[in-house]
PDB file of C-alpha atoms in Angstrom:
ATOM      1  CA  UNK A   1     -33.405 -43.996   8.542  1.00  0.00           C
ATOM      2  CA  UNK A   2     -35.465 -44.544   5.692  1.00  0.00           C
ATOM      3  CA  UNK A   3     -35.949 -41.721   2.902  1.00  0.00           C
ATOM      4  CA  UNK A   4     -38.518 -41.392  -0.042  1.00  0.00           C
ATOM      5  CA  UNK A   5     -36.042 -40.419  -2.756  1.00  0.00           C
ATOM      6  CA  UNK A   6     -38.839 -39.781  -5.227  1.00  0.00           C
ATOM      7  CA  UNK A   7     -38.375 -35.517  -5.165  1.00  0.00           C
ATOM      8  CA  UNK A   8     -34.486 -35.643  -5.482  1.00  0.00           C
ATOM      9  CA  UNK A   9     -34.678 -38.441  -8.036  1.00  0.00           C
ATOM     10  CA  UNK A  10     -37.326 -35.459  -9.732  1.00  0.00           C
ATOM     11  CA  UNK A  11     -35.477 -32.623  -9.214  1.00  0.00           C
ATOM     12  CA  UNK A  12     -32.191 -33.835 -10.504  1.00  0.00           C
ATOM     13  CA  UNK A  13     -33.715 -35.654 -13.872  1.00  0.00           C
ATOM     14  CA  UNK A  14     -34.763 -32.029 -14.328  1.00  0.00           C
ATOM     15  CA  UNK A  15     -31.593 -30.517 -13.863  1.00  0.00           C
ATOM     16  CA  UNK A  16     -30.402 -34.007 -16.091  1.00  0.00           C
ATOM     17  CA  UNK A  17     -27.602 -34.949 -13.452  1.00  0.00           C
ATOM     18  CA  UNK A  18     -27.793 -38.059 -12.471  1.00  0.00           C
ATOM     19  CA  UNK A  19     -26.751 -39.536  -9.161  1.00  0.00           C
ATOM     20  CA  UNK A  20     -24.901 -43.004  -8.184  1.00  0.00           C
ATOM     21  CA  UNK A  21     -25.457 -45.075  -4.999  1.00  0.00           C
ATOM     22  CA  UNK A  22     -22.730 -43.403  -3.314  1.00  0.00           C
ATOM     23  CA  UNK A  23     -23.790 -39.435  -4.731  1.00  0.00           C
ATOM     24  CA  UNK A  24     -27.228 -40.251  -2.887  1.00  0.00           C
ATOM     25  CA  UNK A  25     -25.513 -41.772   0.320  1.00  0.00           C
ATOM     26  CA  UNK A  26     -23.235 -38.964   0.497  1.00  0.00           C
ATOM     27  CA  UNK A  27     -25.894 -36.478   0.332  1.00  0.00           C
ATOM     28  CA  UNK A  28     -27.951 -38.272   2.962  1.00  0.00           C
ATOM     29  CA  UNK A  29     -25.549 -38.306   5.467  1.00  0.00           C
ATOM     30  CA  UNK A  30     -24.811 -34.239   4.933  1.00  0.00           C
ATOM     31  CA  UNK A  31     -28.358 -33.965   5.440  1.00  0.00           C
ATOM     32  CA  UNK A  32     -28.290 -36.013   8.969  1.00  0.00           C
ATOM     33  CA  UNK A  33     -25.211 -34.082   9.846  1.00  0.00           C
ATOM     34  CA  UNK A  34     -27.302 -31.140   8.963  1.00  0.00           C
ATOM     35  CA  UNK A  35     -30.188 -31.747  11.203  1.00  0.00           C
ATOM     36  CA  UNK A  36     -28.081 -32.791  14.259  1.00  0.00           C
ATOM     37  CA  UNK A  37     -25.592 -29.640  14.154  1.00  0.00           C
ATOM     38  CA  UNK A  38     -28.849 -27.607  13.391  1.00  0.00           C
ATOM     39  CA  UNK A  39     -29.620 -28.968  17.155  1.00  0.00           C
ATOM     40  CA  UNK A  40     -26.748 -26.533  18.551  1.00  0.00           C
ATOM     41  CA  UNK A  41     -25.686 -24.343  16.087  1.00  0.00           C
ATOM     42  CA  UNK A  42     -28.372 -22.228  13.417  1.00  0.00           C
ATOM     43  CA  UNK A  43     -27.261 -23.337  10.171  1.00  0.00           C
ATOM     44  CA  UNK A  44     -30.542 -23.416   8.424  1.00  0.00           C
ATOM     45  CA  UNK A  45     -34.393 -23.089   9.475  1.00  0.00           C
ATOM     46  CA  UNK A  46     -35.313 -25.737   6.700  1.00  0.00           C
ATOM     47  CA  UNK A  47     -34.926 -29.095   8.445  1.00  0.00           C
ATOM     48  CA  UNK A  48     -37.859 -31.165   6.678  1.00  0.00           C
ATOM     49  CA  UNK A  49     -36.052 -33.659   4.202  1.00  0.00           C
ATOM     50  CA  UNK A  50     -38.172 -32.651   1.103  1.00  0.00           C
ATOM     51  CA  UNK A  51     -37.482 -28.447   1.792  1.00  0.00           C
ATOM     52  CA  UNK A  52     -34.468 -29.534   2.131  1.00  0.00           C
ATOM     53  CA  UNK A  53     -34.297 -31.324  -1.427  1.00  0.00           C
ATOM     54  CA  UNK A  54     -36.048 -28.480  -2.871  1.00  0.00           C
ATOM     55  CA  UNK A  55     -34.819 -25.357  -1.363  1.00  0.00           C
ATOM     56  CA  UNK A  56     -31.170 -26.395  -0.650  1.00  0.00           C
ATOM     57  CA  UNK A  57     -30.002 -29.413  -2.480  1.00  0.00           C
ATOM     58  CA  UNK A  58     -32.056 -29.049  -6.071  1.00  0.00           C
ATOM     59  CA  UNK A  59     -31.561 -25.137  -5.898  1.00  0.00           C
ATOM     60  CA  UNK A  60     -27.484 -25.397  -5.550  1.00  0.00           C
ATOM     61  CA  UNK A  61     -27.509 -27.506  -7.937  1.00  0.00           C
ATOM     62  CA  UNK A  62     -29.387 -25.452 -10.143  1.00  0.00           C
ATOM     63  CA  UNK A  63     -26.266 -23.850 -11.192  1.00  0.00           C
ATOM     64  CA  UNK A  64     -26.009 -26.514 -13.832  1.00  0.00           C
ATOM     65  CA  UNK A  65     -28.652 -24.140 -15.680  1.00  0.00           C
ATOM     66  CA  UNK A  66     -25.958 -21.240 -16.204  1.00  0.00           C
ATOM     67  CA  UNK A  67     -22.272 -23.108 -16.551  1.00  0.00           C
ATOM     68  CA  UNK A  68     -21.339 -26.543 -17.556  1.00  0.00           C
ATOM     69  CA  UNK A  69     -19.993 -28.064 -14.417  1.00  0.00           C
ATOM     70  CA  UNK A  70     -18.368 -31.167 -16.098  1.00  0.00           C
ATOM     71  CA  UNK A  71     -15.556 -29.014 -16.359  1.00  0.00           C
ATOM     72  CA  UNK A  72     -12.373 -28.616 -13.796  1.00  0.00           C
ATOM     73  CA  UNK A  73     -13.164 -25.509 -12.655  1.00  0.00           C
ATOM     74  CA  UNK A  74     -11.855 -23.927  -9.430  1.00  0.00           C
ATOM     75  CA  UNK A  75     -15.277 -22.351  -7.127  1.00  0.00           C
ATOM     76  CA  UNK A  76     -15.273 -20.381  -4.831  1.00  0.00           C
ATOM     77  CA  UNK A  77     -18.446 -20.908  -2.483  1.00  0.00           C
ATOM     78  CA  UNK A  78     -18.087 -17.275  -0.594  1.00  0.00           C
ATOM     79  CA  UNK A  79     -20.693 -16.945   3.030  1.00  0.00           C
ATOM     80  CA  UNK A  80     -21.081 -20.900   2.669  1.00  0.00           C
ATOM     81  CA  UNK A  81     -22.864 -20.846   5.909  1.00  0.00           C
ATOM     82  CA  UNK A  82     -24.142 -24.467   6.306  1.00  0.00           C
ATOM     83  CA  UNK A  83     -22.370 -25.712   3.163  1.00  0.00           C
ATOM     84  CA  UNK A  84     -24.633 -24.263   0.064  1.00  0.00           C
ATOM     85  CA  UNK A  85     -24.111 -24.482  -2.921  1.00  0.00           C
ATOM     86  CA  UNK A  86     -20.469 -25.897  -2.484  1.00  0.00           C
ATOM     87  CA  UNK A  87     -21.547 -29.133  -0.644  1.00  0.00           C
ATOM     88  CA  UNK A  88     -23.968 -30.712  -2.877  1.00  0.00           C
ATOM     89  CA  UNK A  89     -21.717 -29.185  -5.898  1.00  0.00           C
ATOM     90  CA  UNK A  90     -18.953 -30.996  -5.098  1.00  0.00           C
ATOM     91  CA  UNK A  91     -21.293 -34.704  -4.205  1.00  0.00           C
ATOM     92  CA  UNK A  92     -22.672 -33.637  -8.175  1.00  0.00           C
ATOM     93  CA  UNK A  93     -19.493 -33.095  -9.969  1.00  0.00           C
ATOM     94  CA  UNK A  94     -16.985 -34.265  -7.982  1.00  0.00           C
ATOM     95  CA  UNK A  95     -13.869 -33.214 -10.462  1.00  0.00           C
ATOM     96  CA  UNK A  96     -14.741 -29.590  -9.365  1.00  0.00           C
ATOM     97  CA  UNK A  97     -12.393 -28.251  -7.049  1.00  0.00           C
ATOM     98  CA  UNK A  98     -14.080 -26.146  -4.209  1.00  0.00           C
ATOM     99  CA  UNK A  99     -13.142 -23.575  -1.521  1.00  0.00           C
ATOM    100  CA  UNK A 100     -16.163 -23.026   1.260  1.00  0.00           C
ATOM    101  CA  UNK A 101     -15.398 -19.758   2.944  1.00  0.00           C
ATOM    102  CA  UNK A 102     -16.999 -18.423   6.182  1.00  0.00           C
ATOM    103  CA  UNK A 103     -16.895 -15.871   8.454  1.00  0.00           C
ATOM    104  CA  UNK A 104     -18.053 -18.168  11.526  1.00  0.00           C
ATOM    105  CA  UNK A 105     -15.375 -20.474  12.446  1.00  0.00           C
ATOM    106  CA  UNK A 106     -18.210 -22.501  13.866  1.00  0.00           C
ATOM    107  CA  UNK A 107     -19.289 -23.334  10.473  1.00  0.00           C
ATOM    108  CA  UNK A 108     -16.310 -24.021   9.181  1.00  0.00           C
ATOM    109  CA  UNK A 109     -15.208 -26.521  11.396  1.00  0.00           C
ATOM    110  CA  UNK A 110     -18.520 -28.665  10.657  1.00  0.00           C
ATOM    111  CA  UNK A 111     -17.806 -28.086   7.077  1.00  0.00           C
ATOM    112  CA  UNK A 112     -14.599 -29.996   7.766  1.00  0.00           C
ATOM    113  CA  UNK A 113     -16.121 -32.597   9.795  1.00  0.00           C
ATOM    114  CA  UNK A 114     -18.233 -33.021   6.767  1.00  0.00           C
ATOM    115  CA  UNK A 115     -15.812 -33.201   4.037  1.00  0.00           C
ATOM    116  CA  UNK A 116     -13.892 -35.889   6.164  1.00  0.00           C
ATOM    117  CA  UNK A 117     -17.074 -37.199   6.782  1.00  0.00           C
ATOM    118  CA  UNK A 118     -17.923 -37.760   3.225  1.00  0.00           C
ATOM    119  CA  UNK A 119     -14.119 -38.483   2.164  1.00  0.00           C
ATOM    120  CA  UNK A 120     -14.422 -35.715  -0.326  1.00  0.00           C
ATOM    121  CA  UNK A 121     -11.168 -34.759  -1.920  1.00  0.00           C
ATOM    122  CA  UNK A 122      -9.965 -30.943  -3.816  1.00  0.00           C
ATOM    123  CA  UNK A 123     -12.675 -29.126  -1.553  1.00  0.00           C
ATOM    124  CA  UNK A 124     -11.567 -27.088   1.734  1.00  0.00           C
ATOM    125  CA  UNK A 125     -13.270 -24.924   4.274  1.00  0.00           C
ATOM    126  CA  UNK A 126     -11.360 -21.450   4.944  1.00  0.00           C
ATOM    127  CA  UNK A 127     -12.789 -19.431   7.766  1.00  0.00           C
ATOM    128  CA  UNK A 128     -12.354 -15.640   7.293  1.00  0.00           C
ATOM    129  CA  UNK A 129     -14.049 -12.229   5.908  1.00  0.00           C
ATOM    130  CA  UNK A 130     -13.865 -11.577   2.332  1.00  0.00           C
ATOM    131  CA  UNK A 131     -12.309  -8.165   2.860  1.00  0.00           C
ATOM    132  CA  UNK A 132      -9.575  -9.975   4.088  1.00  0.00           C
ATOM    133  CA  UNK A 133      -9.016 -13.203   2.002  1.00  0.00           C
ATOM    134  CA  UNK A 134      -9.476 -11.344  -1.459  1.00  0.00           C
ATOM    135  CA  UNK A 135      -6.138  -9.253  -0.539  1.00  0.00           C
ATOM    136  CA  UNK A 136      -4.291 -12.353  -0.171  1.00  0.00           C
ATOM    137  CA  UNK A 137      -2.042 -13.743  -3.036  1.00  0.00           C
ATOM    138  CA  UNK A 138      -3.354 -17.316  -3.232  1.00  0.00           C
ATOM    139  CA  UNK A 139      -6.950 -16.506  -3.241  1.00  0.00           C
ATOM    140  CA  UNK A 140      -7.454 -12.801  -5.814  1.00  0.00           C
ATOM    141  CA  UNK A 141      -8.184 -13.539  -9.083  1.00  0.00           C
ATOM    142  CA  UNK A 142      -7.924 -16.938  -8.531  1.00  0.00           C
ATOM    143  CA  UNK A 143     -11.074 -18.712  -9.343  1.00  0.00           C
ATOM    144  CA  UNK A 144     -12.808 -19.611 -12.541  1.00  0.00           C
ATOM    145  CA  UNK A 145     -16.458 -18.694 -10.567  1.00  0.00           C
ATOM    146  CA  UNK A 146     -17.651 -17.720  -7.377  1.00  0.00           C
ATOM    147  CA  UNK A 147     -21.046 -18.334  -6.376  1.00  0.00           C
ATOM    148  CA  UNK A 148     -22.870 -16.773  -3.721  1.00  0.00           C
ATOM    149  CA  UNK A 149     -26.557 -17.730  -1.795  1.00  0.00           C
ATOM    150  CA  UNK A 150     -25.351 -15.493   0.972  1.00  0.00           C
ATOM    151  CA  UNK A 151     -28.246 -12.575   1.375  1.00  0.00           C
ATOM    152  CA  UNK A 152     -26.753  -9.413   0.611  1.00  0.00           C
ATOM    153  CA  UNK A 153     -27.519  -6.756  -1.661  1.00  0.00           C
ATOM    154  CA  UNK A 154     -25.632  -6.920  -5.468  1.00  0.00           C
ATOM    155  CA  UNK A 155     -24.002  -3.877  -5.263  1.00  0.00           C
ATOM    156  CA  UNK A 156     -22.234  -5.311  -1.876  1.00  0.00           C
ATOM    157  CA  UNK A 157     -22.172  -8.981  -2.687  1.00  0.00           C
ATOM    158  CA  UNK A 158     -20.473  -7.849  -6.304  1.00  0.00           C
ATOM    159  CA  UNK A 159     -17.117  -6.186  -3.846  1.00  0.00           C
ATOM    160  CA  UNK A 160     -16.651  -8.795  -2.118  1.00  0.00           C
ATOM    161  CA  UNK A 161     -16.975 -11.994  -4.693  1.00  0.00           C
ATOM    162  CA  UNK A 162     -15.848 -10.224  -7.950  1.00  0.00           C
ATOM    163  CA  UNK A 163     -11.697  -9.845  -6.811  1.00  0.00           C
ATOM    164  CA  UNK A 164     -11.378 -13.159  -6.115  1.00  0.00           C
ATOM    165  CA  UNK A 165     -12.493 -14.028  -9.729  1.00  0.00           C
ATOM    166  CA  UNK A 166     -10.151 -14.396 -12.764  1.00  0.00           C
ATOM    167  CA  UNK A 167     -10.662 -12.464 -15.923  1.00  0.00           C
ATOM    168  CA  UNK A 168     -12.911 -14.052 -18.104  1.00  0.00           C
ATOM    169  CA  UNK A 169     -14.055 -15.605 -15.330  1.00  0.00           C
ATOM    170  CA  UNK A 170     -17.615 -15.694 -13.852  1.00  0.00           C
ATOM    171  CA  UNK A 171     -19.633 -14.290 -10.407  1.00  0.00           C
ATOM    172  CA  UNK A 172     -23.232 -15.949 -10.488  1.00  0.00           C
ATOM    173  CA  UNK A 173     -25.501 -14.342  -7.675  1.00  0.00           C
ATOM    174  CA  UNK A 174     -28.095 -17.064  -6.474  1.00  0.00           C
ATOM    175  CA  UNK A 175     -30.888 -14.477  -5.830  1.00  0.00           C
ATOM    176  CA  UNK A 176     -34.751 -15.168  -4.449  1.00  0.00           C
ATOM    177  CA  UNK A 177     -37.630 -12.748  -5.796  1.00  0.00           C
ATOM    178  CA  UNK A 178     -38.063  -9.585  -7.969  1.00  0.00           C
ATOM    179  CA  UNK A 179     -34.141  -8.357  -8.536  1.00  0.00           C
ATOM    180  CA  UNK A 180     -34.967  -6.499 -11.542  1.00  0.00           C
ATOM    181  CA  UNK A 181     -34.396  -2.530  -9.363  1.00  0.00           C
ATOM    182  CA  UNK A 182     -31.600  -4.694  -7.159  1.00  0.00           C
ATOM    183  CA  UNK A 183     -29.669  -5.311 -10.678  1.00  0.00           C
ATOM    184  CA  UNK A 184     -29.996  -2.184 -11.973  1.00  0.00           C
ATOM    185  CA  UNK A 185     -28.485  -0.762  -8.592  1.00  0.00           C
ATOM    186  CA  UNK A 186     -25.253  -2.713  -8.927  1.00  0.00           C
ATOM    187  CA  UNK A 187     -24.372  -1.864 -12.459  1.00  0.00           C
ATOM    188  CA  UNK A 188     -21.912   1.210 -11.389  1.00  0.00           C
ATOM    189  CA  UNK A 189     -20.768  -1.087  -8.496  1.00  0.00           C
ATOM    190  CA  UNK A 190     -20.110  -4.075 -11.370  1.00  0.00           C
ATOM    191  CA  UNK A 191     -18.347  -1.965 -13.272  1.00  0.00           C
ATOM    192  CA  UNK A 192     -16.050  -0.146 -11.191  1.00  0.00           C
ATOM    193  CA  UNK A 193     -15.008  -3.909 -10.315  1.00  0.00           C
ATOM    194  CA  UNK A 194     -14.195  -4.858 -13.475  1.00  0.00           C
ATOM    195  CA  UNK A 195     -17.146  -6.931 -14.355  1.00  0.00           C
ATOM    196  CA  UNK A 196     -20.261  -6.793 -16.502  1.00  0.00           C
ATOM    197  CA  UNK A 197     -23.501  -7.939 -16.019  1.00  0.00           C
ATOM    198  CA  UNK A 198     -24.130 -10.679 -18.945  1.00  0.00           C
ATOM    199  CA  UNK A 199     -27.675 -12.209 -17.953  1.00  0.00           C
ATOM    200  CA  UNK A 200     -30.184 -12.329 -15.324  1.00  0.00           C
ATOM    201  CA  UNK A 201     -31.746 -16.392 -15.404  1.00  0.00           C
ATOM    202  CA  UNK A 202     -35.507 -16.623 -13.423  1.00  0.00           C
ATOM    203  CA  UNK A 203     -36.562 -19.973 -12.805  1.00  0.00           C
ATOM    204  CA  UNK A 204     -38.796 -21.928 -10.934  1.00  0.00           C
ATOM    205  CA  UNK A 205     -37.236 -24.416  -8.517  1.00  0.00           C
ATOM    206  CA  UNK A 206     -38.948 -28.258  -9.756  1.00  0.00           C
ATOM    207  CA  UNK A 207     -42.140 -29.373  -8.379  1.00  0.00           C
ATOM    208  CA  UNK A 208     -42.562 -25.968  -6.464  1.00  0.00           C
ATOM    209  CA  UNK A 209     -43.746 -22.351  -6.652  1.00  0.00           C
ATOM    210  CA  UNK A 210     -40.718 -21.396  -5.742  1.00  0.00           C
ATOM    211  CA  UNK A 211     -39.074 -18.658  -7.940  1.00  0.00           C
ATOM    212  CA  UNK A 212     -35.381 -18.367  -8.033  1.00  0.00           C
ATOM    213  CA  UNK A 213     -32.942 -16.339 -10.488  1.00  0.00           C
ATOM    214  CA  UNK A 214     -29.221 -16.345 -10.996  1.00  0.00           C
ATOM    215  CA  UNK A 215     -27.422 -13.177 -12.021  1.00  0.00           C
ATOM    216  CA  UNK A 216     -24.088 -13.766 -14.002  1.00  0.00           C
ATOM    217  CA  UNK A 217     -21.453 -11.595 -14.227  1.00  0.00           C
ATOM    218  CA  UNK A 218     -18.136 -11.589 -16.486  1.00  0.00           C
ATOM    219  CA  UNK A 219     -14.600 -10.414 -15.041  1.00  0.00           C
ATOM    220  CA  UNK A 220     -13.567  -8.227 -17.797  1.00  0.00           C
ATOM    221  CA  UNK A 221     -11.082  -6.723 -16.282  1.00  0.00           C
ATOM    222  CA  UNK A 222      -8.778  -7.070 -13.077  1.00  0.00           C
ATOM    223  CA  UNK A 223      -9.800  -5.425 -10.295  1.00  0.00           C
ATOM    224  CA  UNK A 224      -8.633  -2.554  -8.525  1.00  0.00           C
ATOM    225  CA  UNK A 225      -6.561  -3.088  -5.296  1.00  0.00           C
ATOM    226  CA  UNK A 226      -8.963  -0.343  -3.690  1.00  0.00           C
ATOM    227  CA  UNK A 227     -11.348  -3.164  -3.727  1.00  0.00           C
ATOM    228  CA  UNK A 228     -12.443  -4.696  -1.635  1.00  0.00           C
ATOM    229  CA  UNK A 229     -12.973  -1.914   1.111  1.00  0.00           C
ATOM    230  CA  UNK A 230     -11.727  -2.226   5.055  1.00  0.00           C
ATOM    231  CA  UNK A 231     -14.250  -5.072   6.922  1.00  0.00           C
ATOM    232  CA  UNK A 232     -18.153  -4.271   6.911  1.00  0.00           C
ATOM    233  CA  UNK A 233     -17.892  -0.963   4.564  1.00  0.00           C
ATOM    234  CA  UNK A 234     -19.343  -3.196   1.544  1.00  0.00           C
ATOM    235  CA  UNK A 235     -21.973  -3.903   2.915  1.00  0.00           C
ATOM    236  CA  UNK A 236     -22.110  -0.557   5.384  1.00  0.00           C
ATOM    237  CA  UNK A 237     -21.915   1.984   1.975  1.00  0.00           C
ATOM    238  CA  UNK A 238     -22.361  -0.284  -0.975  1.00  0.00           C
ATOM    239  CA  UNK A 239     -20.473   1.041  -3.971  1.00  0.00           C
TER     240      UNK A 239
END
């Protein structure tokens, strides 16, 4: 099938990435994957190519705005769900090493079909619940960043992203509409976590009205073991 490239080809000479044959093949083929698992399993309710470029591939990679991803830096993409950011991450800067993480199996296992798919190397897919994971030795405090488009308040997002980062490491929220009352919620939360809230970036996603913002918080400090609580009470009685 034959796609107008024009938007991406926009989008990322915004973003000033810039994409070889095989970056834009890649990313076409997770997008027909996309739209033919959509078919059986809800991954996304954006299908159309160009809300696709816009509100999944060109926002993800967005993240270029608040850390320079030329570096080897270890990510972990927590509630991945149908593969964003971590997927088109990894296509952009492929010496990034990536862990998806899920709590549906389901999704997981066509994020693996996908990275074999794509013969994508350093990236995984790790089905499980945060609460869970971040207690395990090989994942807490293990990651440079973890990013997050998974819809969840800050306060609850911050509990269960924040242990597995590193000190001095980064959490960046990816976070649609007004967040100022949302931020100012999850400062105690932040804190008692070890981190600190160092910016709050709005910006408008390219050749749309679309407003986005990224929130990015420092690990200062490690994090208690308390955290984070037993499955669902994050999100249940956010901190």
């Amino acid at each position: 099938m034959h796609y107008d490239l024009s938007r991406l080809q926009d989008g990322l000479a915004k973003l000033n990435i810039s994409f070889s044959e095989l970056q834009f093949k890649q990313l076409l083929i997770f997008y027909e994957m996309l739209n033919e698992k959509n078919k059986v399993l809800n991954l996304t309710t954006i299908t159309d190519f160009e809300e696709v470029v816009d509100k999944h591939f060109i926002d993800s990679l967005s993240l270029i705005k608040m850390v320079d991803l030329t570096q080897p830096l270890k990510i972990l993409d927590l509630g991945t769900g149908a593969g964003f950011p971590g997927i088109p991450l990894k296509i952009a800067f492929p010496q990034l090493e990536i862990v998806l993480m899920d709590s549906l199996n389901k999704k997981i296992l066509f994020l693996q079909d996908v990275i074999t798919e794509l013969n994508l190397h350093k990236i995984a897919a790790l089905h499980g619940r945060a609460e869970e994971i971040a207690r395990k030795f090989d994942y807490r405090e293990r990651f440079d960043i973890c990013v997050s488009r998974a819809v969840a308040n800050l306060s609850s997002l911050s509990e269960y992203c924040i242990p597995f980062v590193k000190q001095g490491g980064l959490f960046i929220s990816y976070k649609a509409g007004e967040i100022e009352e949302e931020v100012l919620q999850a400062k105690r939360a932040v804190h008692l976590l070890g981190g600190k809230i160092r910016e709050v970036e709005k910006f408008q996603l390219p050749g749309t009205d679309i407003w986005r913002s990224f929130v990015k918080i420092e690990k200062i400090n490690k994090t208690s073991k308390t955290y984070p609580r037993k499955a669902g009470t994050p999100t249940r009685e956010p901190l």
